[in-house]
Amino acid sequence: MSDTFTPITEVDVDPRLLEVLVCPVTHGPLELDRDRGELVSRGAKLAYPIRNGVPIMLPEEARELSEGE
């Protein structure tokens, strides 16, 4: 799993896309973290990166959430 953090100044993801996307691991809901440019799955404790407006929904590309996140 990747643990590199690249700050993103603005993340633009189509709201309709966010309504239908689910975590590929848990099939549960995702939360948009605009500051980090990620979609967060609390259930899987993973954060999927968004690159050029495209969510990368691969578990091997996701960052593991730390305890406080």
GROMACS .gro file of C-alpha atoms in nm:
model
   69
    1MET     CA    1   0.000   0.000   0.000
    2SER     CA    2   0.121   0.346  -0.082
    3ASP     CA    3   0.177   0.586   0.205
    4THR     CA    4   0.298   0.885   0.005
    5PHE     CA    5   0.100   1.204   0.051
    6THR     CA    6   0.079   1.455  -0.230
    7PRO     CA    7  -0.107   1.769  -0.128
    8ILE     CA    8  -0.374   1.870  -0.377
    9THR     CA    9  -0.506   2.221  -0.385
   10GLU     CA   10  -0.843   2.140  -0.538
   11VAL     CA   11  -1.025   1.816  -0.597
   12ASP     CA   12  -1.316   1.816  -0.836
   13VAL     CA   13  -1.517   1.494  -0.850
   14ASP     CA   14  -1.862   1.475  -1.003
   15PRO     CA   15  -2.112   1.455  -0.713
   16ARG     CA   16  -2.318   1.197  -0.906
   17LEU     CA   17  -2.010   0.976  -0.924
   18LEU     CA   18  -1.964   1.002  -0.546
   19GLU     CA   19  -2.323   0.885  -0.497
   20VAL     CA   20  -2.261   0.555  -0.679
   21LEU     CA   21  -1.902   0.476  -0.581
   22VAL     CA   22  -1.847   0.230  -0.297
   23CYS     CA   23  -1.537   0.083  -0.139
   24PRO     CA   24  -1.420  -0.215  -0.346
   25VAL     CA   25  -1.319  -0.398  -0.026
   26THR     CA   26  -1.625  -0.349   0.197
   27HIS     CA   27  -1.882  -0.228  -0.060
   28GLY     CA   28  -1.957   0.043   0.194
   29PRO     CA   29  -1.982   0.421   0.160
   30LEU     CA   30  -1.693   0.657   0.086
   31GLU     CA   31  -1.627   1.006   0.220
   32LEU     CA   32  -1.455   1.274   0.013
   33ASP     CA   33  -1.152   1.430   0.182
   34ARG     CA   34  -1.093   1.738  -0.035
   35ASP     CA   35  -0.784   1.848   0.159
   36ARG     CA   36  -0.598   1.525   0.089
   37GLY     CA   37  -0.760   1.447  -0.245
   38GLU     CA   38  -0.886   1.106  -0.135
   39LEU     CA   39  -1.198   0.897  -0.097
   40VAL     CA   40  -1.202   0.749   0.251
   41SER     CA   41  -1.348   0.413   0.347
   42ARG     CA   42  -1.385   0.406   0.725
   43GLY     CA   43  -1.491   0.040   0.713
   44ALA     CA   44  -1.177  -0.075   0.530
   45LYS     CA   45  -0.957   0.191   0.696
   46LEU     CA   46  -0.830   0.289   0.351
   47ALA     CA   47  -0.804   0.615   0.157
   48TYR     CA   48  -0.819   0.591  -0.221
   49PRO     CA   49  -0.633   0.865  -0.413
   50ILE     CA   50  -0.798   1.092  -0.666
   51ARG     CA   51  -0.567   1.172  -0.958
   52ASN     CA   52  -0.666   1.429  -1.220
   53GLY     CA   53  -1.026   1.406  -1.100
   54VAL     CA   54  -1.033   1.025  -1.132
   55PRO     CA   55  -1.073   0.811  -0.819
   56ILE     CA   56  -0.822   0.525  -0.819
   57MET     CA   57  -1.029   0.249  -0.662
   58LEU     CA   58  -0.758  -0.015  -0.631
   59PRO     CA   59  -0.680  -0.143  -0.280
   60GLU     CA   60  -0.310  -0.169  -0.368
   61GLU     CA   61  -0.308   0.205  -0.450
   62ALA     CA   62  -0.490   0.302  -0.129
   63ARG     CA   63  -0.329   0.447   0.180
   64GLU     CA   64  -0.398   0.280   0.514
   65LEU     CA   65  -0.561   0.515   0.764
   66SER     CA   66  -0.381   0.575   1.088
   67GLU     CA   67  -0.556   0.530   1.426
   68GLY     CA   68  -0.663   0.895   1.457
   69GLU     CA   69  -0.806   0.933   1.110
   0.00000   0.00000   0.00000
